[in-house]
PDB file of C-alpha atoms in Angstrom:
ATOM      1  CA  MET A  22     -31.181  49.291   9.288  1.00 59.00           C
ATOM      2  CA  LYS A  23     -28.474  49.638  12.141  1.00 61.00           C
ATOM      3  CA  TYR A  24     -29.970  46.628  13.704  1.00 61.00           C
ATOM      4  CA  VAL A  25     -29.286  44.415  10.753  1.00 56.00           C
ATOM      5  CA  LEU A  26     -25.701  45.796  10.643  1.00 53.00           C
ATOM      6  CA  THR A  27     -25.206  45.038  14.230  1.00 64.00           C
ATOM      7  CA  LEU A  28     -26.346  41.404  13.262  1.00 60.00           C
ATOM      8  CA  ILE A  29     -24.497  40.803  10.166  1.00 66.00           C
ATOM      9  CA  LEU A  30     -21.114  42.372  11.231  1.00 58.00           C
ATOM     10  CA  PRO A  31     -20.147  39.897  13.892  1.00 64.00           C
ATOM     11  CA  LEU A  32     -21.122  36.933  11.666  1.00 59.00           C
ATOM     12  CA  MET A  33     -19.070  38.341   9.018  1.00 62.00           C
ATOM     13  CA  LEU A  34     -15.883  38.753  11.340  1.00 57.00           C
ATOM     14  CA  PHE A  35     -16.472  35.088  12.514  1.00 61.00           C
ATOM     15  CA  VAL A  36     -16.702  33.603   9.062  1.00 58.00           C
ATOM     16  CA  THR A  37     -13.826  35.408   7.552  1.00 59.00           C
ATOM     17  CA  ALA A  38     -11.531  34.890  11.038  1.00 54.00           C
ATOM     18  CA  CYS A  39     -11.860  31.079  10.382  1.00 58.00           C
ATOM     19  CA  GLU A  40      -8.782  29.490   8.900  1.00 65.00           C
ATOM     20  CA  LYS A  41      -8.608  25.829   7.505  1.00 65.00           C
ATOM     21  CA  THR A  42      -5.187  24.554   8.035  1.00 69.00           C
ATOM     22  CA  GLU A  43      -4.617  21.198   6.010  1.00 68.00           C
ATOM     23  CA  TYR A  44      -1.497  19.139   6.262  1.00 66.00           C
ATOM     24  CA  VAL A  45      -0.757  16.690   3.264  1.00 68.00           C
ATOM     25  CA  VAL A  46       1.819  14.115   3.688  1.00 66.00           C
ATOM     26  CA  PRO A  47       2.917  12.652   0.588  1.00 79.00           C
ATOM     27  CA  ASN A  48       2.709   8.858   0.235  1.00 88.00           C
ATOM     28  CA  ARG A  49       5.851   6.900  -0.473  1.00 92.00           C
ATOM     29  CA  THR A  50       6.290   4.284  -3.112  1.00 94.00           C
ATOM     30  CA  VAL A  51       8.740   1.395  -2.912  1.00 95.00           C
ATOM     31  CA  ILE A  52       9.376  -0.813  -6.030  1.00 96.00           C
ATOM     32  CA  VAL A  53      11.189  -4.158  -6.059  1.00 96.00           C
ATOM     33  CA  ASP A  54      12.022  -6.710  -8.749  1.00 95.00           C
ATOM     34  CA  LEU A  55      11.546 -10.290  -7.740  1.00 95.00           C
ATOM     35  CA  ARG A  56      13.305 -13.205  -9.688  1.00 93.00           C
ATOM     36  CA  VAL A  57      12.681 -16.988  -9.676  1.00 91.00           C
ATOM     37  CA  ARG A  58      15.682 -17.354  -7.147  1.00 92.00           C
ATOM     38  CA  ASP A  59      14.007 -15.053  -4.661  1.00 94.00           C
ATOM     39  CA  TRP A  60      11.111 -17.598  -4.004  1.00 94.00           C
ATOM     40  CA  LYS A  61      11.567 -20.360  -1.433  1.00 95.00           C
ATOM     41  CA  SER A  62       9.216 -23.457  -0.507  1.00 93.00           C
ATOM     42  CA  PHE A  63       8.914 -24.707   2.829  1.00 89.00           C
ATOM     43  CA  ASP A  64       5.975 -27.268   1.985  1.00 90.00           C
ATOM     44  CA  ASN A  65       7.339 -29.125  -1.132  1.00 90.00           C
ATOM     45  CA  GLY A  66       6.147 -26.564  -3.664  1.00 89.00           C
ATOM     46  CA  ARG A  67       2.639 -25.997  -2.672  1.00 92.00           C
ATOM     47  CA  THR A  68       3.647 -22.540  -1.218  1.00 94.00           C
ATOM     48  CA  TYR A  69       6.326 -20.000  -2.068  1.00 95.00           C
ATOM     49  CA  GLU A  70       7.456 -17.064  -0.498  1.00 96.00           C
ATOM     50  CA  ALA A  71       9.692 -14.174  -1.148  1.00 96.00           C
ATOM     51  CA  PRO A  72      10.639 -11.832   1.999  1.00 96.00           C
ATOM     52  CA  ILE A  73      11.383  -8.012   0.995  1.00 96.00           C
ATOM     53  CA  ASP A  74      13.234  -5.846   3.353  1.00 96.00           C
ATOM     54  CA  LEU A  75      10.973  -2.519   3.896  1.00 95.00           C
ATOM     55  CA  PRO A  76      12.852  -0.369   6.277  1.00 94.00           C
ATOM     56  CA  GLU A  77      10.576   2.737   5.232  1.00 92.00           C
ATOM     57  CA  TYR A  78       7.482   0.809   6.659  1.00 93.00           C
ATOM     58  CA  ASP A  79       8.257   1.259  10.257  1.00 91.00           C
ATOM     59  CA  SER A  80       6.339   0.587  13.748  1.00 91.00           C
ATOM     60  CA  TYR A  81       4.473   3.961  13.299  1.00 89.00           C
ATOM     61  CA  THR A  82       3.289   3.429   9.801  1.00 88.00           C
ATOM     62  CA  ASN A  83       2.437  -0.134  10.793  1.00 89.00           C
ATOM     63  CA  GLU A  84      -0.005   1.065  13.615  1.00 90.00           C
ATOM     64  CA  GLN A  85      -1.200   4.201  12.099  1.00 89.00           C
ATOM     65  CA  GLY A  86      -0.587   4.106   8.313  1.00 90.00           C
ATOM     66  CA  ALA A  87      -1.365   1.734   5.490  1.00 92.00           C
ATOM     67  CA  ILE A  88       0.122  -0.373   2.571  1.00 95.00           C
ATOM     68  CA  LEU A  89      -0.944  -1.082  -0.815  1.00 96.00           C
ATOM     69  CA  VAL A  90       0.874  -3.738  -2.803  1.00 97.00           C
ATOM     70  CA  TYR A  91       0.658  -4.175  -6.526  1.00 97.00           C
ATOM     71  CA  ALA A  92       2.407  -6.836  -8.814  1.00 95.00           C
ATOM     72  CA  SER A  93       3.232  -6.407 -12.498  1.00 94.00           C
ATOM     73  CA  PHE A  94       3.985  -9.301 -14.532  1.00 90.00           C
ATOM     74  CA  ASP A  95       5.150  -7.314 -17.573  1.00 89.00           C
ATOM     75  CA  GLY A  96       7.973  -5.241 -16.169  1.00 86.00           C
ATOM     76  CA  GLY A  97       5.893  -2.481 -14.846  1.00 88.00           C
ATOM     77  CA  ARG A  98       3.682  -1.544 -17.839  1.00 92.00           C
ATOM     78  CA  ASN A  99       0.427  -2.805 -15.952  1.00 94.00           C
ATOM     79  CA  TYR A 100      -0.181  -3.414 -12.259  1.00 95.00           C
ATOM     80  CA  GLU A 101      -2.702  -5.585 -10.276  1.00 93.00           C
ATOM     81  CA  GLN A 102      -3.316  -5.211  -6.640  1.00 96.00           C
ATOM     82  CA  ILE A 103      -2.535  -7.930  -4.278  1.00 95.00           C
ATOM     83  CA  PRO A 104      -4.371 -10.057  -3.182  1.00 94.00           C
ATOM     84  CA  GLU A 105      -4.674 -11.526  -6.621  1.00 90.00           C
ATOM     85  CA  VAL A 106      -5.362 -14.675  -8.579  1.00 91.00           C
ATOM     86  CA  TYR A 107      -3.169 -14.788 -11.739  1.00 87.00           C
ATOM     87  CA  GLU A 108      -2.994 -18.001 -14.000  1.00 86.00           C
ATOM     88  CA  GLY A 109      -4.144 -20.307 -11.245  1.00 88.00           C
ATOM     89  CA  ILE A 110      -1.783 -18.797  -8.584  1.00 91.00           C
ATOM     90  CA  SER A 111      -3.058 -16.817  -5.630  1.00 94.00           C
ATOM     91  CA  TYR A 112      -0.879 -14.092  -4.549  1.00 95.00           C
ATOM     92  CA  GLY A 113      -0.881 -12.551  -0.985  1.00 96.00           C
ATOM     93  CA  TYR A 114       1.230 -10.802   1.493  1.00 97.00           C
ATOM     94  CA  VAL A 115       1.984 -10.388   4.992  1.00 96.00           C
ATOM     95  CA  VAL A 116       3.530  -7.143   6.368  1.00 95.00           C
ATOM     96  CA  THR A 117       4.937  -6.287   9.422  1.00 94.00           C
ATOM     97  CA  ALA A 118       7.244  -3.359  10.692  1.00 94.00           C
ATOM     98  CA  GLY A 119      10.470  -3.512   8.347  1.00 94.00           C
ATOM     99  CA  SER A 120       9.400  -6.316   5.930  1.00 96.00           C
ATOM    100  CA  ILE A 121       6.828  -7.732   3.888  1.00 96.00           C
ATOM    101  CA  LEU A 122       6.382 -11.392   2.648  1.00 97.00           C
ATOM    102  CA  ILE A 123       4.881 -12.133  -0.831  1.00 96.00           C
ATOM    103  CA  GLU A 124       3.291 -15.452  -0.452  1.00 96.00           C
ATOM    104  CA  LEU A 125       2.120 -17.586  -3.869  1.00 94.00           C
ATOM    105  CA  LYS A 126      -0.185 -20.639  -3.358  1.00 94.00           C
ATOM    106  CA  SER A 127      -1.835 -22.783  -6.040  1.00 90.00           C
ATOM    107  CA  LEU A 128      -5.576 -22.570  -6.226  1.00 88.00           C
ATOM    108  CA  ASP A 129      -6.130 -26.151  -6.302  1.00 88.00           C
ATOM    109  CA  GLY A 130      -3.713 -26.857  -3.520  1.00 85.00           C
ATOM    110  CA  GLY A 131      -1.357 -28.690  -5.676  1.00 90.00           C
ATOM    111  CA  VAL A 132       2.314 -27.783  -6.364  1.00 91.00           C
ATOM    112  CA  ILE A 133       3.015 -24.789  -8.377  1.00 90.00           C
ATOM    113  CA  ALA A 134       4.601 -26.191 -11.492  1.00 86.00           C
ATOM    114  CA  THR A 135       5.925 -22.708 -12.912  1.00 87.00           C
ATOM    115  CA  LEU A 136       6.922 -19.718 -10.888  1.00 87.00           C
ATOM    116  CA  PRO A 137       6.756 -16.189 -12.615  1.00 85.00           C
ATOM    117  CA  ALA A 138      10.231 -15.740 -14.273  1.00 84.00           C
ATOM    118  CA  SER A 139      10.199 -11.984 -12.982  1.00 89.00           C
ATOM    119  CA  MET A 140       7.636  -9.906 -11.040  1.00 93.00           C
ATOM    120  CA  ARG A 141       7.836  -6.224 -10.090  1.00 96.00           C
ATOM    121  CA  ILE A 142       6.299  -5.456  -6.814  1.00 96.00           C
ATOM    122  CA  LYS A 143       5.175  -1.792  -6.190  1.00 97.00           C
ATOM    123  CA  MET A 144       4.223  -0.984  -2.502  1.00 96.00           C
ATOM    124  CA  VAL A 145       2.549   2.433  -1.560  1.00 96.00           C
ATOM    125  CA  LEU A 146       3.066   3.364   1.945  1.00 95.00           C
ATOM    126  CA  ILE A 147       0.380   5.704   3.207  1.00 92.00           C
ATOM    127  CA  ASP A 148       1.130   7.712   6.085  1.00 87.00           C
ATOM    128  CA  SER A 149      -1.430   8.845   8.477  1.00 82.00           C
ATOM    129  CA  SER A 150      -2.481   9.853  12.049  1.00 71.00           C
ATOM    130  CA  ALA A 151      -5.089   9.057  14.588  1.00 64.00           C
ATOM    131  CA  TYR A 152      -7.376  12.160  15.751  1.00 60.00           C
TER     132      TYR A 152
END
């Protein structure tokens, strides 16, 4: 009996002495409304771009973290993740430290006839670190 206690006691001390520390960094969400006047075309209407200043997305987050981008075409009731195809238009984005560029392209390579009257963009910034 003493032999069993001698084996179990150190094991119990070892198991109870371990403490798990968990650090939770909250995500950040940035919401921006885009209007028709925000879109610019540099190829006669085949592609449109809308730049958005995003100082919250710094170089550290660009290297270590991530970003998720969503578009809402109904004022924020429903969001669809970008990249997305919606009503014959392909939506994508390019992100760099400090800014994001939302891009629209026609699926058939033609001219985009109608731009969205308004579109809400939701960007979720996910902080992380390399271990």
